[in-house]
Coordinates of C-alpha atoms and ligand atoms in Angstrom, one line a residue:
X1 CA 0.0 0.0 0.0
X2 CA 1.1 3.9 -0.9
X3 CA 2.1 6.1 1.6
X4 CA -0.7 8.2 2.5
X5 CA 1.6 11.2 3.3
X6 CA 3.9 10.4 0.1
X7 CA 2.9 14.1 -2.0
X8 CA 5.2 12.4 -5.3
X9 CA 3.5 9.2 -5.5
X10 CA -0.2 11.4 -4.9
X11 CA 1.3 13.4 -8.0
X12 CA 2.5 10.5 -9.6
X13 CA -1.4 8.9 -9.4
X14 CA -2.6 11.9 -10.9
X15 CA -0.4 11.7 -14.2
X16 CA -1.4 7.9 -14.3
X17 CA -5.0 8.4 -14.3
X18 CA -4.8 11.5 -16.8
X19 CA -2.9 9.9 -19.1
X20 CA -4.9 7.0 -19.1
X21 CA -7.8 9.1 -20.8
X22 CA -5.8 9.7 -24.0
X23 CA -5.4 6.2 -24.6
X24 CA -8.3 4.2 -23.3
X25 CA -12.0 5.5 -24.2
X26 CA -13.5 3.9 -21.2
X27 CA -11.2 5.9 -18.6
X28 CA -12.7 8.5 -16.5
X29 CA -9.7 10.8 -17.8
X30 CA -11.3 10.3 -21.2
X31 CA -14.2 13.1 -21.1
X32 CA -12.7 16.2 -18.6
X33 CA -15.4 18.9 -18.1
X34 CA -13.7 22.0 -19.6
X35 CA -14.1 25.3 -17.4
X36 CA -13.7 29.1 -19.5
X37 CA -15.0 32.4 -18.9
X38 CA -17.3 33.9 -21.3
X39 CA -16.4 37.8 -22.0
X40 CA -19.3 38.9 -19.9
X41 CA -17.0 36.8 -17.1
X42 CA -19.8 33.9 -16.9
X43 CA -18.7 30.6 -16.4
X44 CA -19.0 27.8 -19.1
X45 CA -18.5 24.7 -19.0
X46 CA -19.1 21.8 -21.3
X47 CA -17.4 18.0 -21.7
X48 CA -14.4 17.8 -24.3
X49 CA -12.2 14.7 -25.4
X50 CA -8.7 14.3 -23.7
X51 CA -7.0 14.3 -26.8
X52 CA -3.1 14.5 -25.8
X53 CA -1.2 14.3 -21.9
X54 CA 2.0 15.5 -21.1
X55 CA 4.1 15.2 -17.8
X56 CA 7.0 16.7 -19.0
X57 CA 5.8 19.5 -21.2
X58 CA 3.2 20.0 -18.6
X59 CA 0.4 20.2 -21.1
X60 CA -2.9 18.7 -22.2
X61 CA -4.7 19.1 -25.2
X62 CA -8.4 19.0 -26.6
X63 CA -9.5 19.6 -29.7
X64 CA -12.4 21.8 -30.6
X65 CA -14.3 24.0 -33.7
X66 CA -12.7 27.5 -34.3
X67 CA -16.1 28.4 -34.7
X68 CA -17.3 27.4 -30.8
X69 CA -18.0 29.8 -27.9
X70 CA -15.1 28.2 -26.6
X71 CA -12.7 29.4 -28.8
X72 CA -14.2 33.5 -28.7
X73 CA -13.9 33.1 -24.7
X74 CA -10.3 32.0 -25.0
X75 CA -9.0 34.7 -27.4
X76 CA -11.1 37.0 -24.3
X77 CA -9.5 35.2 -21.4
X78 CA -6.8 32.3 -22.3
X79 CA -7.5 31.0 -18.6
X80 CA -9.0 27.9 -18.3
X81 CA -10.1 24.7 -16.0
X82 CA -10.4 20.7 -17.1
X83 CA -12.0 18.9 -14.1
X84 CA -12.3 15.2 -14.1
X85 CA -13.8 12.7 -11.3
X86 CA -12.5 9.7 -11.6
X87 CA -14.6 6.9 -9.4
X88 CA -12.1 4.0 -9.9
X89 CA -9.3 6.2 -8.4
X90 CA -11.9 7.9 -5.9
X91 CA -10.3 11.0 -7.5
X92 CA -11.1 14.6 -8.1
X93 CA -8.1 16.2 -10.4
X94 CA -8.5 20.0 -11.4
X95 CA -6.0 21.1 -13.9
X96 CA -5.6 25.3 -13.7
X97 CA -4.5 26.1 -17.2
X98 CA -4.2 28.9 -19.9
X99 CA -4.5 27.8 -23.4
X100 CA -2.9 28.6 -26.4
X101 CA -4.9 28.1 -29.3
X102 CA -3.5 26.9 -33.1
X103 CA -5.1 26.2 -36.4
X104 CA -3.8 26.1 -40.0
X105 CA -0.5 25.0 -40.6
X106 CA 0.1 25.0 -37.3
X107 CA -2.0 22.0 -36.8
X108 CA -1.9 20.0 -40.2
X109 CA -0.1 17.2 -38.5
X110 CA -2.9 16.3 -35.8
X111 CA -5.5 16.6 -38.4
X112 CA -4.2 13.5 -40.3
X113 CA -4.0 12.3 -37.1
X114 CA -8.2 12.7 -36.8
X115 CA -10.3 9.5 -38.3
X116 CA -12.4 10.7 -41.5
X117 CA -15.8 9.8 -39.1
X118 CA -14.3 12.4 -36.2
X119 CA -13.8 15.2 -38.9
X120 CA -17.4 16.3 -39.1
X121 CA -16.3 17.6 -35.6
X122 CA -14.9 20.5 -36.8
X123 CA -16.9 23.2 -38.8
X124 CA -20.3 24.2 -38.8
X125 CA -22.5 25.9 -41.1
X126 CA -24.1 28.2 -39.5
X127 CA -21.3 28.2 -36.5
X128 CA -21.8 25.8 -33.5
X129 CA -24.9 28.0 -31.3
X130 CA -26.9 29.5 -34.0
X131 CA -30.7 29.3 -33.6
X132 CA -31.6 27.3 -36.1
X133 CA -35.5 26.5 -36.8
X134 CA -35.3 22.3 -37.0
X135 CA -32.8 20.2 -35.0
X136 CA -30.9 19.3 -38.4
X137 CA -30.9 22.6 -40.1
X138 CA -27.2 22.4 -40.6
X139 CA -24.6 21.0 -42.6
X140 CA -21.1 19.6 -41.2
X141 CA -18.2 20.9 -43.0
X142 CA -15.2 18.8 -41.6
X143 CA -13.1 21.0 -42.3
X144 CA -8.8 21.9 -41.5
X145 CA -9.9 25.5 -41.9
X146 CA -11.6 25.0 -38.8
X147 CA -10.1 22.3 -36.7
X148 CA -8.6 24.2 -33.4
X149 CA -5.9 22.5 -31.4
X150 CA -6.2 23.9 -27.3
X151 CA -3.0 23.1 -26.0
X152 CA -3.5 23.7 -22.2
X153 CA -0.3 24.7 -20.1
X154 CA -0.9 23.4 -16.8
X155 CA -0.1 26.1 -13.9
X156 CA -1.6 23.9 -11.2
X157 CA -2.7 20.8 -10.8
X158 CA -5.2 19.5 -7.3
X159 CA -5.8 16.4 -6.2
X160 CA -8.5 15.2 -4.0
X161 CA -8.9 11.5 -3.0
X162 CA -11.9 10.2 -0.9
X163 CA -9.4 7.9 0.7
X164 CA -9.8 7.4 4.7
X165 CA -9.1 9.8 5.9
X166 CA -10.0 12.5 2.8
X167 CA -6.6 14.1 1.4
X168 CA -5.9 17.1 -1.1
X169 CA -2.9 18.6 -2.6
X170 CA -2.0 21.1 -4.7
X171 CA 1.2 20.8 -7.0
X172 CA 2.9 24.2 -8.8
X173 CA 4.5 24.5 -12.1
X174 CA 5.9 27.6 -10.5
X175 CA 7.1 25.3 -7.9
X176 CA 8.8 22.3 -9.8
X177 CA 5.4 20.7 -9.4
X178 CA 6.5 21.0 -5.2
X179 CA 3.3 19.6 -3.5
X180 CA 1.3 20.8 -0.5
X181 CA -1.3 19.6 1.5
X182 CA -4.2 21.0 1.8
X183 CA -7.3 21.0 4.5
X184 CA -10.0 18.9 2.0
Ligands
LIG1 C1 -18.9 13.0 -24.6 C2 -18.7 14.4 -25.3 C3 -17.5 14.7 -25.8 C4 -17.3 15.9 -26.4 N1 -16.0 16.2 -26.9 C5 -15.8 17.5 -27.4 C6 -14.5 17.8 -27.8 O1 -13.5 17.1 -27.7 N2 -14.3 19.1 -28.3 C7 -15.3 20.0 -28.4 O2 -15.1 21.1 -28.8 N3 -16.6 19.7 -28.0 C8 -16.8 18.4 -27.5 N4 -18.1 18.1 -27.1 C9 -19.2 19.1 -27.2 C10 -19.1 20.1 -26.1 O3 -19.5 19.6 -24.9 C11 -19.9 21.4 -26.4 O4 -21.3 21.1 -26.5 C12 -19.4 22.1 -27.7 O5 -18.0 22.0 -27.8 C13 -19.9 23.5 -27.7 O6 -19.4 24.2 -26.6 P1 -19.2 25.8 -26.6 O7 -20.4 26.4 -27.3 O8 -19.3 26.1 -25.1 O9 -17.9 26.2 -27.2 C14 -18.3 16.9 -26.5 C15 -19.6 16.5 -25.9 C16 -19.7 15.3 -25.3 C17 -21.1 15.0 -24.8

């Protein structure tokens, strides 16, 4: 059994179950809510795929339409947060993150990447939250032009396990990913 009090191998179960996501669809890790601001400063959020997880660039990613609300309340505030709750791990893991957001050529390389049946992800017309006046009055455009890659620089990262007794950390990029315990 893990050390309780051990802050690395707490970190070190948070990378395993995040990374986990990318890989298998069935992990919790799989579908993080995503957290942004809206320019009026409302919260949003809504699920996203886990697309890519990395410990030592300190960065997930998700993929999204250029086109999405998303995307306008990004280029407004780049701050954002990916919450998942993973019930295997009794785990809550909140990534605090600001985005950086590419398309074009930038991105030409992950769209080969995309399966032809996951293209129709990405473009909409009209644009992803138009009233439209039937549920189908739109057309897919699966499309580079609008296929947006959110690469999501992690500033913090908090864990909270409902182990006996209840634990939570928070780890720092700012601090070499230093942990410290927090009340939960
Ligand atoms: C299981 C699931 C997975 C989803 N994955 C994504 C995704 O990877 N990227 C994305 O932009 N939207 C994804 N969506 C749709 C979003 O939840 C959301 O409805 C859409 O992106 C529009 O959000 P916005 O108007 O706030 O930008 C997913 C929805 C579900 C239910």
């Amino acid at each position: 059994m893990s050390d309780h009090n051990d802050l690395g191998a707490f970190l070190d179960l948070g990378w395993q179950r995040l990374t986990r996501g990318v890989a298998d669809r069935r992990a919790a890790a799989r579908h993080p809510v995503f957290a942004t601001v809206s320019p009026e400063g409302a919260p949003e959020a809504r699920t996203v795929v886990l697309r890519g997880a990395s410990r030592a660039d300190g960065t997930v990613e998700v993929h999204t339409d250029g086109g999405s609300d998303k995307v306008m309340s990004l280029r407004a505030n780049p701050l954002a947060q990916l919450m998942i709750w993973d019930e295997k791990a009794k785990l809550q893991i909140r990534l605090s993150t600001s985005v950086d957001i590419s398309h074009g050529n930038a991105v030409v390389d992950r769209w080969q990447n995309v399966p032809d049946g996951s293209r129709i992800a990405y473009g909409a017309s009209p644009k992803p939250g138009t009233p439209i006046p039937s549920a189908a009055s739109y057309t897919k455009l699966a499309s580079l032009d609008w296929f947006t890659v959110l690469t999501c620089r992690i500033e913090s990262i908090e864990l909270m396990q409902l182990v006996d007794p209840h634990r939570r950390a928070v780890f720092k990029a700012s601090a070499g990913w230093a942990g410290e315990w927090r009340v939960p």
